[in-house]
Short mmCIF file of C-alpha atoms and ligand atoms in Angstrom, two decimals:
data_model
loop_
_atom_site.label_atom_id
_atom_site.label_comp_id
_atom_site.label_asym_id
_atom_site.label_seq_id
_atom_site.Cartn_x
_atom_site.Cartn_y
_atom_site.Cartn_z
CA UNK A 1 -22.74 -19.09 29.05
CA UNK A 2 -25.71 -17.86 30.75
CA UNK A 3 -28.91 -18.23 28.74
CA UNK A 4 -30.99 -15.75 26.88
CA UNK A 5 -34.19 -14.57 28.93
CA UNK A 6 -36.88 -14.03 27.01
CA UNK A 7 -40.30 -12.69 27.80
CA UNK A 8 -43.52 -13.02 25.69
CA UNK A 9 -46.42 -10.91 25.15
CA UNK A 10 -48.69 -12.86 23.60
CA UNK A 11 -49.60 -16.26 23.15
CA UNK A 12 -51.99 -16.80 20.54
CA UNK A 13 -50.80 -19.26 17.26
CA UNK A 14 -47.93 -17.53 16.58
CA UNK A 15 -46.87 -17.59 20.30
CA UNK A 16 -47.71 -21.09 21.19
CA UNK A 17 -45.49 -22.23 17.77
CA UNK A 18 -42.56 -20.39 19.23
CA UNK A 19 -42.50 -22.01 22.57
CA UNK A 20 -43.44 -25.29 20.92
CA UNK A 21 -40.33 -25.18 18.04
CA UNK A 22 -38.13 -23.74 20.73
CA UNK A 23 -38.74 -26.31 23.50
CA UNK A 24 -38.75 -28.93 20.92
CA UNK A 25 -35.48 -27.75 19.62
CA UNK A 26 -33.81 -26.43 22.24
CA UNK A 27 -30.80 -28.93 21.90
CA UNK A 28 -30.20 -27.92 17.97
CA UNK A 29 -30.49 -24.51 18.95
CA UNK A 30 -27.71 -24.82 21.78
CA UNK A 31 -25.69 -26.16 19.34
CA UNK A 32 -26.28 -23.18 16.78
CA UNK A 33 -26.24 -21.24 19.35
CA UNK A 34 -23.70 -21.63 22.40
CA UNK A 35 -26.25 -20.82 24.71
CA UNK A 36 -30.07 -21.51 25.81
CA UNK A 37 -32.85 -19.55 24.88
CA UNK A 38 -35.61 -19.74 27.61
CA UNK A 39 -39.02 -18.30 27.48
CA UNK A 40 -39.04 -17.46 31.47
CA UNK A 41 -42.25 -15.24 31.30
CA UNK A 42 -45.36 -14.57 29.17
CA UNK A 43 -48.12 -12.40 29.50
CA UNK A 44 -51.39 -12.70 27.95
CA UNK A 45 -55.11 -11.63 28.97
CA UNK A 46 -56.35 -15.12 28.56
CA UNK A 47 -53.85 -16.59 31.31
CA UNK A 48 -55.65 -20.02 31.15
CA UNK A 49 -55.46 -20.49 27.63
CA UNK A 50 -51.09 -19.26 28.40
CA UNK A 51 -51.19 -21.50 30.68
CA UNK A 52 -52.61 -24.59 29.02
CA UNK A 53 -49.45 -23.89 26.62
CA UNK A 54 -46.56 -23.42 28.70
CA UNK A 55 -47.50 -25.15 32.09
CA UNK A 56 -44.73 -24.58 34.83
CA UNK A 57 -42.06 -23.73 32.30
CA UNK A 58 -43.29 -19.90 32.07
CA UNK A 59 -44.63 -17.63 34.61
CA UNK A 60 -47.82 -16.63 33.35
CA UNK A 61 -49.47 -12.84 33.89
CA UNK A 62 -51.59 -10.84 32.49
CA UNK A 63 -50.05 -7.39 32.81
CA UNK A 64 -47.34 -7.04 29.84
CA UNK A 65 -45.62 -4.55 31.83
CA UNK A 66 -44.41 -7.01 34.64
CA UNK A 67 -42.66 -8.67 31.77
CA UNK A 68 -40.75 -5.47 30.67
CA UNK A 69 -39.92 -4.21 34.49
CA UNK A 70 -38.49 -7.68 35.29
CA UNK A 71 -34.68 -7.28 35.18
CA UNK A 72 -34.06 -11.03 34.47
CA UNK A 73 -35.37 -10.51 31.02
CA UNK A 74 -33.09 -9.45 27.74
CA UNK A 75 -35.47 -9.89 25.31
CA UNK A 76 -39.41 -9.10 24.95
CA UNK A 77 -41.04 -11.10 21.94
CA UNK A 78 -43.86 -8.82 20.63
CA UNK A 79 -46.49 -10.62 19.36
CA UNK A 80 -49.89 -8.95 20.33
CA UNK A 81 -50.36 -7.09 16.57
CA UNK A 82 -52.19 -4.00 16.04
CA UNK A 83 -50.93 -0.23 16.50
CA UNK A 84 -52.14 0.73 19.53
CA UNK A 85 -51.10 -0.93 23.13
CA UNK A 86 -48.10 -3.08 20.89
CA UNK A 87 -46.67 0.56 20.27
CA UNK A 88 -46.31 1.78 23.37
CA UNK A 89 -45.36 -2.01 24.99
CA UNK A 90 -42.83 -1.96 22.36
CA UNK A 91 -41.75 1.65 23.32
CA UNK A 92 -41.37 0.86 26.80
CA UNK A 93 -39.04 -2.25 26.39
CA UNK A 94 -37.08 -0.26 24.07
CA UNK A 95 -36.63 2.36 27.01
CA UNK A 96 -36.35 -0.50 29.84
CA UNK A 97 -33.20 -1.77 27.39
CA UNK A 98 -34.58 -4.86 26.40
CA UNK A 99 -34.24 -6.25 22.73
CA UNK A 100 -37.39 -6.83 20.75
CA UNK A 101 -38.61 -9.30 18.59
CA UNK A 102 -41.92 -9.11 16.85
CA UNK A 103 -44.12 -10.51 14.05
CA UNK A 104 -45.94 -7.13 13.73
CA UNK A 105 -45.73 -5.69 10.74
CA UNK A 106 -48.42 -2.83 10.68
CA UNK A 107 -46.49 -1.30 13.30
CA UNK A 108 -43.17 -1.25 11.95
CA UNK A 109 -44.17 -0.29 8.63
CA UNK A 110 -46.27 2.66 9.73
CA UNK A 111 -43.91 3.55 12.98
CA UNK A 112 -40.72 1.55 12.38
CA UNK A 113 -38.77 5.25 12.08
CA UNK A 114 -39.68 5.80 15.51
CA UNK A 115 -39.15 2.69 17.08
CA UNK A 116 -35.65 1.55 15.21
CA UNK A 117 -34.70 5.54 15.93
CA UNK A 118 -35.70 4.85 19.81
CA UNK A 119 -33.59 1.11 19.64
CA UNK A 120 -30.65 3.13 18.43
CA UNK A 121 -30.83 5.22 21.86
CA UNK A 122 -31.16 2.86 24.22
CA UNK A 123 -29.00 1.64 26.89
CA UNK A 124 -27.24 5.18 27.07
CA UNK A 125 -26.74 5.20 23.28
CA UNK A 126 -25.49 1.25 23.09
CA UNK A 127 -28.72 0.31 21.34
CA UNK A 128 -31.13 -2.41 21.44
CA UNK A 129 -31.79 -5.08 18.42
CA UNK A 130 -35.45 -4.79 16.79
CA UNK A 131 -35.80 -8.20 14.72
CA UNK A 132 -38.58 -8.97 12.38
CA UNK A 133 -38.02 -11.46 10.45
CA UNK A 134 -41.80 -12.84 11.08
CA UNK A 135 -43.24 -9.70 9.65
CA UNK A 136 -42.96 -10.58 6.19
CA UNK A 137 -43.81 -13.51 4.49
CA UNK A 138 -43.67 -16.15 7.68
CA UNK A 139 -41.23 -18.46 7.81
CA UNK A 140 -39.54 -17.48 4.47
CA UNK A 141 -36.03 -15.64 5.85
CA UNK A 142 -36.56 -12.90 3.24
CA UNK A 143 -35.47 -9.91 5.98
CA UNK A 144 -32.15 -11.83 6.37
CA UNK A 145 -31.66 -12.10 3.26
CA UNK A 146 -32.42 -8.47 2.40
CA UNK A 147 -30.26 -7.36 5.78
CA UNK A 148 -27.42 -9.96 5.05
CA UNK A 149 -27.77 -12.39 1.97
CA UNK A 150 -27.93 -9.52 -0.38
CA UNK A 151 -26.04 -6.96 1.07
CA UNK A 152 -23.28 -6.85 -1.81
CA UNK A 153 -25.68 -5.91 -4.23
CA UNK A 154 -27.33 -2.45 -5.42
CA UNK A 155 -30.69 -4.08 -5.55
CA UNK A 156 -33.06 -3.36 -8.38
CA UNK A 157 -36.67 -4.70 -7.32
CA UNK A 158 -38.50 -6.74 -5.19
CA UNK A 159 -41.64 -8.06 -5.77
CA UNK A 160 -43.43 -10.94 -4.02
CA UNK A 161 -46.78 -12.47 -3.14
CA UNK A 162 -46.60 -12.02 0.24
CA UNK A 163 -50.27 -12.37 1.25
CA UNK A 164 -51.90 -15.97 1.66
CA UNK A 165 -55.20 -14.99 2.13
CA UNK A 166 -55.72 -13.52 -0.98
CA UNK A 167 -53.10 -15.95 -3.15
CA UNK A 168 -55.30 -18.74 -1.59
CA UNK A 169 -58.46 -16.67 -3.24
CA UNK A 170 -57.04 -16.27 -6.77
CA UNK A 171 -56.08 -19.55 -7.07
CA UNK A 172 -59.53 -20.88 -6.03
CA UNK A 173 -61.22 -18.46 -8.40
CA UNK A 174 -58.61 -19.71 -11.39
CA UNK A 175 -59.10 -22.82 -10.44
CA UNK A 176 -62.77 -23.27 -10.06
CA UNK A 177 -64.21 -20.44 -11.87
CA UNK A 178 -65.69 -19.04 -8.66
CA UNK A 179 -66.59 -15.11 -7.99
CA UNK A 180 -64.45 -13.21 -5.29
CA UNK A 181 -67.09 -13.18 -3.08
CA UNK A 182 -68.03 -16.70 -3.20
CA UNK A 183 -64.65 -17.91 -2.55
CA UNK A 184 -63.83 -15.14 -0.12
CA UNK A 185 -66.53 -16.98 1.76
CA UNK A 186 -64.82 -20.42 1.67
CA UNK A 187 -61.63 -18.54 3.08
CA UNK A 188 -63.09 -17.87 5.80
CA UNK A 189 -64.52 -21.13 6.50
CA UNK A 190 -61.26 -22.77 5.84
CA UNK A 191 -59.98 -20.36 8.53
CA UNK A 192 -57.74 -18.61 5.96
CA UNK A 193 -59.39 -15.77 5.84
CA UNK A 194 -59.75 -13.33 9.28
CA UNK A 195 -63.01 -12.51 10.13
CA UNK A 196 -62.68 -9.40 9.39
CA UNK A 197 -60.65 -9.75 5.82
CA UNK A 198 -59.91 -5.98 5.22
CA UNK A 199 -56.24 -5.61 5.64
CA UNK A 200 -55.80 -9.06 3.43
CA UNK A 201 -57.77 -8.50 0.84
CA UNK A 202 -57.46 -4.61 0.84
CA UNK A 203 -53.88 -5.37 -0.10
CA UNK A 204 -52.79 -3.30 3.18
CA UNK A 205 -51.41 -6.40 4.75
CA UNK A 206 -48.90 -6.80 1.46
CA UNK A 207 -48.29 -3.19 1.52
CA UNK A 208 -47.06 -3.66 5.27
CA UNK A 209 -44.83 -6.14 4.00
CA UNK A 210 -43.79 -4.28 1.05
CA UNK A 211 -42.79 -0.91 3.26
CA UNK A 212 -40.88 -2.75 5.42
CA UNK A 213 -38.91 -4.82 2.01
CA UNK A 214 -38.73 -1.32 0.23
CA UNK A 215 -37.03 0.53 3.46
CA UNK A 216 -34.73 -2.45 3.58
CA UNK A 217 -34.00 -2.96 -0.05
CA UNK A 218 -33.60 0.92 -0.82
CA UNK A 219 -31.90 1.80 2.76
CA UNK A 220 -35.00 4.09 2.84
CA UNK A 221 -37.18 5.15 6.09
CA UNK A 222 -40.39 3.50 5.88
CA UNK A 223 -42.97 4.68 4.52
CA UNK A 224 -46.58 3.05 4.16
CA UNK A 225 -48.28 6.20 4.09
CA UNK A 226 -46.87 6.94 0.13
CA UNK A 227 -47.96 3.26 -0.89
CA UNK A 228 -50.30 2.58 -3.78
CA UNK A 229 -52.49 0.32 -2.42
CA UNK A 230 -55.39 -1.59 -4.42
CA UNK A 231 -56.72 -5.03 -3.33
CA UNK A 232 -58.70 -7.75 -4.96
CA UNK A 233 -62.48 -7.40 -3.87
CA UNK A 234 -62.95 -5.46 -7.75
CA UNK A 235 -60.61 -8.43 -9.42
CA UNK A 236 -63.76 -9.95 -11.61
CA UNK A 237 -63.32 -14.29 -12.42
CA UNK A 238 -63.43 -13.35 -16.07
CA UNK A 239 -60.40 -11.46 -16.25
CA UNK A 240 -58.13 -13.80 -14.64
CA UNK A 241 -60.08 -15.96 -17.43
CA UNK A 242 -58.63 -14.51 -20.01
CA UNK A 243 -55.44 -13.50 -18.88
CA UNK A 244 -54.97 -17.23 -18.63
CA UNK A 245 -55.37 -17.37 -22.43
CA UNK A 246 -53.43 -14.37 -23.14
CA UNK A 247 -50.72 -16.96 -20.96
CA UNK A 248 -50.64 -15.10 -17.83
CA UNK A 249 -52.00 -15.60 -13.90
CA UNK A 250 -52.66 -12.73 -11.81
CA UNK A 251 -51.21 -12.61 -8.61
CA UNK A 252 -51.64 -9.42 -5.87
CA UNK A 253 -47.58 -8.79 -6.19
CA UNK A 254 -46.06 -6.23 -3.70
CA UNK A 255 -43.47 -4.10 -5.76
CA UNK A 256 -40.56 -1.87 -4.93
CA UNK A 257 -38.25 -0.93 -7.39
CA UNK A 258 -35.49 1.66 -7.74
CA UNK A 259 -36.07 3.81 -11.07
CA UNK A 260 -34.36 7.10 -12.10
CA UNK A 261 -37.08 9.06 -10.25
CA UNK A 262 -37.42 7.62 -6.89
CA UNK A 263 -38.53 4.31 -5.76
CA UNK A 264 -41.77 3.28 -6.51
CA UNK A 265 -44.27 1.00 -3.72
CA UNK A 266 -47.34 -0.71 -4.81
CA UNK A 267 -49.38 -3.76 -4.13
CA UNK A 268 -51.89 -4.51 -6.81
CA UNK A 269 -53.21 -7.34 -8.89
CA UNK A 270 -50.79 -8.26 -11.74
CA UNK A 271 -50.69 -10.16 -14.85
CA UNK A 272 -47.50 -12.46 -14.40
CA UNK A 273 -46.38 -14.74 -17.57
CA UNK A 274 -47.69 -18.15 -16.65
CA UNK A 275 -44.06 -19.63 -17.41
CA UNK A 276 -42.51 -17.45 -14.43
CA UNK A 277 -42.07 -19.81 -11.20
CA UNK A 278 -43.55 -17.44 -8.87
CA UNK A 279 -46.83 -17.28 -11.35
CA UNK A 280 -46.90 -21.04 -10.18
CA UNK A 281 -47.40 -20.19 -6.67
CA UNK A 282 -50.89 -21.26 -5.55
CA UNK A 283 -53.11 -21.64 -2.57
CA UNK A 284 -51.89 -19.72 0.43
CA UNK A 285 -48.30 -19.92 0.22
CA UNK A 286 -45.96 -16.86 -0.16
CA UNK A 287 -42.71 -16.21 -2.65
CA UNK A 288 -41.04 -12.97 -2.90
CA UNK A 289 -38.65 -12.21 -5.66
CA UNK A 290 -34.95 -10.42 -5.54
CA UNK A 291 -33.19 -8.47 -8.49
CA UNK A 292 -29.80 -7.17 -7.47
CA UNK A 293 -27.23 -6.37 -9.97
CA UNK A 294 -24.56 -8.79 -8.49
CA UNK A 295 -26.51 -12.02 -7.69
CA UNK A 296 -29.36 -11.51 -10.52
CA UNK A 297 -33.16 -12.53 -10.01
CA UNK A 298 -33.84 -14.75 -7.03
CA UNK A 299 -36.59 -16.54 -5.71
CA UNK A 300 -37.48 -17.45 -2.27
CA UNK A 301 -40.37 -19.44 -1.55
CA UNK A 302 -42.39 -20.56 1.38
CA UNK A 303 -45.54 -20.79 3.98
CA UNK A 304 -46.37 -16.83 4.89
CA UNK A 305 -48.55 -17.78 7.60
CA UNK A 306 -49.17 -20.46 10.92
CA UNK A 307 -48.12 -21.00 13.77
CA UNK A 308 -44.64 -22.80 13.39
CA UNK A 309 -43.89 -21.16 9.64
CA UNK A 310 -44.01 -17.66 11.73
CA UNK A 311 -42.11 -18.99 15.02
CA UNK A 312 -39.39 -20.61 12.85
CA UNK A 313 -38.88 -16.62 11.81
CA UNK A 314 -38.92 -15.68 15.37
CA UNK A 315 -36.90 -18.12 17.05
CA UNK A 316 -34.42 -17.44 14.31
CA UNK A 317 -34.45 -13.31 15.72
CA UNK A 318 -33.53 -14.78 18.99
CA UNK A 319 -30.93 -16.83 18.06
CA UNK A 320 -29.69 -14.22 16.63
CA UNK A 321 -29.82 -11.92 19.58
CA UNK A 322 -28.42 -15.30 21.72
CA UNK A 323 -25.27 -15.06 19.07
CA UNK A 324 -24.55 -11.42 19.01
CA UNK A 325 -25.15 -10.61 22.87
CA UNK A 326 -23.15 -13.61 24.39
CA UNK A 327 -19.18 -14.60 23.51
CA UNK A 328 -17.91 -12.80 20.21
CA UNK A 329 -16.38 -16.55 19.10
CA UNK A 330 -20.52 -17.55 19.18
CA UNK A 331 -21.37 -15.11 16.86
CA UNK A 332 -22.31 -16.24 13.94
CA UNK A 333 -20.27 -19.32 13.19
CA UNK A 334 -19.32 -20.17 10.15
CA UNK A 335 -21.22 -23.54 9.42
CA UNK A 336 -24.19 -22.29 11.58
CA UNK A 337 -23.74 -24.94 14.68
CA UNK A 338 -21.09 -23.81 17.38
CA UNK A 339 -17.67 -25.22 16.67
CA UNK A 340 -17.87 -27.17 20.34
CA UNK A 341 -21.30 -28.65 19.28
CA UNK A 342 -20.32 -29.94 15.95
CA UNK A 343 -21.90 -33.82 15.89
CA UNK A 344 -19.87 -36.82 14.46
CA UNK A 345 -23.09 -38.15 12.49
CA UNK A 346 -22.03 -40.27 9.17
CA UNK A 347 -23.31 -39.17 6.02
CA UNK A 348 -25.13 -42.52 4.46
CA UNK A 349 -23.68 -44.68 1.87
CA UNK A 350 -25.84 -44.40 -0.95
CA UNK A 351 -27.27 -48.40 -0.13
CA UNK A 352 -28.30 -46.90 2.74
CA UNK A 353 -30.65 -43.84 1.47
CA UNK A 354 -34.42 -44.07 0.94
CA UNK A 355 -36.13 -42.86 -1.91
CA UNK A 356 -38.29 -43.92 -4.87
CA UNK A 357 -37.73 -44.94 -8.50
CA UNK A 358 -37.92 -44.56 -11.82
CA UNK A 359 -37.05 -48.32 -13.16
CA UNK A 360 -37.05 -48.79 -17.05
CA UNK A 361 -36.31 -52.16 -18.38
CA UNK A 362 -36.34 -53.23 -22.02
CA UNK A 363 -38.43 -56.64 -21.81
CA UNK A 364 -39.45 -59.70 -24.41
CA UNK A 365 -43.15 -59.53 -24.66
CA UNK A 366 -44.04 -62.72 -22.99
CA UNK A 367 -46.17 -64.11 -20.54
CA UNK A 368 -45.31 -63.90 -16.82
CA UNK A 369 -42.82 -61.06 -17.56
CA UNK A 370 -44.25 -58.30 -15.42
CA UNK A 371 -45.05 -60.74 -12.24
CA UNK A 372 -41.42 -62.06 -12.72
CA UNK A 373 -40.42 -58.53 -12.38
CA UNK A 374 -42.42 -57.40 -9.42
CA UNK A 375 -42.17 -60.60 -7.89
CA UNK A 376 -38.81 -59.64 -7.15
CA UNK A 377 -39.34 -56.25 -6.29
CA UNK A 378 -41.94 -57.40 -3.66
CA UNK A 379 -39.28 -60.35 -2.44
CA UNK A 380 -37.18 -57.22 -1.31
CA UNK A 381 -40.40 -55.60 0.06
CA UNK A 382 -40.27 -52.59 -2.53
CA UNK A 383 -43.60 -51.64 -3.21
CA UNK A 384 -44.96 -50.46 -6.80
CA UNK A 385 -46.35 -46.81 -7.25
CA UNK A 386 -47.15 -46.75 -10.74
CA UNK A 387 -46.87 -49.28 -14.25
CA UNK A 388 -46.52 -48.75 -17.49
CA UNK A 389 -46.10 -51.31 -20.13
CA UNK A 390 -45.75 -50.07 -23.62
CA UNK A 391 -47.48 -52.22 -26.25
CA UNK A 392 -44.69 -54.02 -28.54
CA UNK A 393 -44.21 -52.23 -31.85
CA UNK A 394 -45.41 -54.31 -34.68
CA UNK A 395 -42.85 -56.58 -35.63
CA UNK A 396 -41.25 -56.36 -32.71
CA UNK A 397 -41.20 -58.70 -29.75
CA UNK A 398 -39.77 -56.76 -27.04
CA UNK A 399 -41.22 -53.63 -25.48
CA UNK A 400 -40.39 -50.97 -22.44
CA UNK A 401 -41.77 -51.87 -19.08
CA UNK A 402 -42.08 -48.61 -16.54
CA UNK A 403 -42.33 -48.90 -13.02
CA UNK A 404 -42.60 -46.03 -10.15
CA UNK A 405 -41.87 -47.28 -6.81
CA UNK A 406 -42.58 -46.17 -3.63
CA UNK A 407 -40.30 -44.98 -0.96
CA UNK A 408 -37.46 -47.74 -0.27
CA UNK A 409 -33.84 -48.56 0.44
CA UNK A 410 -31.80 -48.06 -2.36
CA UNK A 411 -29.34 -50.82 -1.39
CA UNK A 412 -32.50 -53.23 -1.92
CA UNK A 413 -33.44 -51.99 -5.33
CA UNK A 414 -29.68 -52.50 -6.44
CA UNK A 415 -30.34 -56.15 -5.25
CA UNK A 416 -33.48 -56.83 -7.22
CA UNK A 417 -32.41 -54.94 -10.02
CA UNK A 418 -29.65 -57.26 -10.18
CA UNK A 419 -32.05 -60.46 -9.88
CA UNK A 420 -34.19 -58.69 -12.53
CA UNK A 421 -31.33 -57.77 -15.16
CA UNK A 422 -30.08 -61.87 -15.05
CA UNK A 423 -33.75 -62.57 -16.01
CA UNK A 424 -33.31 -63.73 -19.65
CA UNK A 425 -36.70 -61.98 -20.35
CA UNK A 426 -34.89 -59.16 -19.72
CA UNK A 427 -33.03 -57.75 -22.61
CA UNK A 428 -29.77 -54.95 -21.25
CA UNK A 429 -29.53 -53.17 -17.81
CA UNK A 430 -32.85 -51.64 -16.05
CA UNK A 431 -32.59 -47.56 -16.00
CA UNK A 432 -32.61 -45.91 -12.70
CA UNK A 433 -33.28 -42.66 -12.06
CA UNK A 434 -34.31 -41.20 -8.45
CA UNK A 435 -37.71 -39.76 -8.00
CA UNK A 436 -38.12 -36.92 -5.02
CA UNK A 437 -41.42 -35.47 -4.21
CA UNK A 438 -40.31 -32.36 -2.80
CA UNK A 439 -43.52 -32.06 -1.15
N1 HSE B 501 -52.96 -12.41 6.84
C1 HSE B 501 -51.64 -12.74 6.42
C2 HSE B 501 -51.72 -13.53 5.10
C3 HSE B 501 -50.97 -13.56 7.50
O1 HSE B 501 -52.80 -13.89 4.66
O2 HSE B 501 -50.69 -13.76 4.50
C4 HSE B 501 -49.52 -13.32 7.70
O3 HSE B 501 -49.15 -11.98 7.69
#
């Protein structure tokens, strides 16, 4: 099957992610796929810097519109932001009968009507696909799940942090104590924070993201212009003070929810029990939140923001395209990897696995006990996190002796463990749970 052409305008952090994930994954994605995805052109102003990123795999150019006039290409990746010459670029690929892909979510939420009504057109009426999974919150798949996940359910509500910047700036002023301004400062030192922080902290960016989950959610058109918007530059350090006592966190939550009424659409700060997962959310990472009536609340949780979060989302568009536009049998299969490409890997025997430990062993409180014990651990190269060895209740001569581990085999921890348990210092079998990280 002939691979996908793909065109990008654009090559800036999101850009250079997606022709980084998709040249480093190319193989996984044929096999999801049942065809190649190549990025055969990209235009960009800065044609050095496009260059320095692509080398000879891409022609470089710096006129956007020799991407969309070249008839080799199916799909044009949008990912030059802003409402002005994306618009019309994105108009014109529409009307050359391209597909489009793009991370821009100011223009879809303020002129999606026009653009999905001009896709729908296209091609003499056969359409084009406009994909957007990148627009909201990064690399979470929130649209797909919306667009497909969800789709049995008459959903309720969404709500969702869906802005980094200004997560990442609540949590520092929880966490430190600091004014807005102060750590709206260190954002943009950090490089979390644009230059120019209006649209983040403004709440505008959320309420992009927030039109486009609404329209999606509601099967409404979209419609930023009835948003309530309100930001966090007037959010004072003392309130989210004593919300914390009252057991809450404020977060800047983008809403939609269906009521008798109408729908409603706002993005404002919120007090959020403390005890609710997404209230745990901190720094600059994202989470929106799904009520339908079928599936109940979900969560979905993620990075919002860099380079590969936001090309995983966009690769993901063009796969999608890749499965829909080549051989019906490759759309969509149904355990994601094309039936041909399906690998013969084993799945590990447990011995085999490699994670860390919990170890609890009942022990006679004698000398030479605990280097007994690790001795043996370290004989099978299993390296110690963390001790703990209770002091013996009075009366008592035996106590509890806790150990962590690092990172090992689990096959070797079931061979000291035995060595340990036939210690006659040791009283009864060792407990073992499994300790992930999750990190
Ligand atoms: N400025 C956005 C944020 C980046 O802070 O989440 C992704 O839209």
């Amino acid at each position: 099957m002939k691979a996908l052409k793909v065109g990008l305008l654009g090559i800036g952090t999101v850009g250079s992610g997606v022709f980084t994930v998709l040249t480093r994954n190319q193989e996984e994605i044929v096999r999801r796929t049942g065809r190649g995805i190549e990025i055969c052109m990209v235009a960009d102003l800065d044609t050095a810097r496009a260059t320095a990123v692509v080398g000879n795999a891409a022609q470089v150019v710096n006129d956007a519109r020799a991407v969309i006039a070249n008839p080799e290409i199916d799909v044009v990746i949008e990912l030059i932001g802003g409402y002005g010459i994306a618009k019309a670029l994105v108009l014109e690929a529409i009307a050359a009968g391209k597909h489009v892909v793009t991370a821009n979510k100011a223009l879809l939420a303020v002129h999606g009507d026009e653009i999905f009504a001009a896709a729908a057109k296209a091609r003499n009426g056969q359409g084009v696909m406009v994909l957007f999974e990148a627009a909201v919150a990064g690399g979470i798949p929130i649209i797909k799940t919306l667009r497909e996940g969800l789709t049995a359910n008459r959903i309720q509500w969404v709500a969702g942090i869906i802005n980094g910047t200004t997560n990442f700036i609540l949590s520092e002023m929880r966490d430190k104590g600091l004014d807005f301004a102060t750590v709206l400062k260190e954002a943009q030192h950090l490089g979390y924070a644009e230059a120019d922080p209006t649209f983040d902290i403004e709440g505008i960016d959320a309420a992009h993201k927030a039109t486009l989950m609404s329209a999606m959610a509601f099967g409404i058109p979209v419609q930023f212009d009835k948003a309530y918007v309100e930001g966090i530059t007037k959010l004072d350090a003392e309130d989210i003070k004593y919300a914390e006592q009252l057991g809450y966190r404020i977060k800047l939550l983008g809403i939609s929810k269906r009521v008798d009424a109408g729908i409603e659409l706002r993005v404002h700060p919120t007090l959020i029990p403390t005890k609710r997962l997404i209230a745990n959310v901190e720094g600059a990472m994202n989470a929106v939140m799904v009520q339908g009536d079928a599936v109940g609340t979900t969560l979905y949780y993620g990075k919002g923001a860099g380079s590969e979060p936001t090309a995983s989302a966009v690769v993901a568009d063009l796969v999608d395209i890749a499965r829909m536009t080549g051989h019906a049998s490759q759309a969509t299969p149904a355990l994601a990897f094309q039936p041909s490409s399906v690998s013969a890997l084993p799945i590990l025997p447990i011995e085999l696995v490699v994670t860390s430990f919990y170890l609890r062993m009942r022990v006679a409180d004698e000398a030479g006990v605990l280097a007994k014990v690790t001795g043996i651990l370290a004989e099978q190269g299993i390296s110690i996190d963390a001790v703990i060895q209770k002091e013996a209740k009075d009366g008592e001569n035996q106590t509890d002796l806790i150990i962590l581990t690092h990172d090992c085999l689990e096959g070797k921890v079931g061979m000291a463990l035995r060595q340990v348990e036939a210690l006659s210092s040791v009283i009864g079998s060792v407990v073992k749970i499994r300790k992930e990280e999750l990190a």
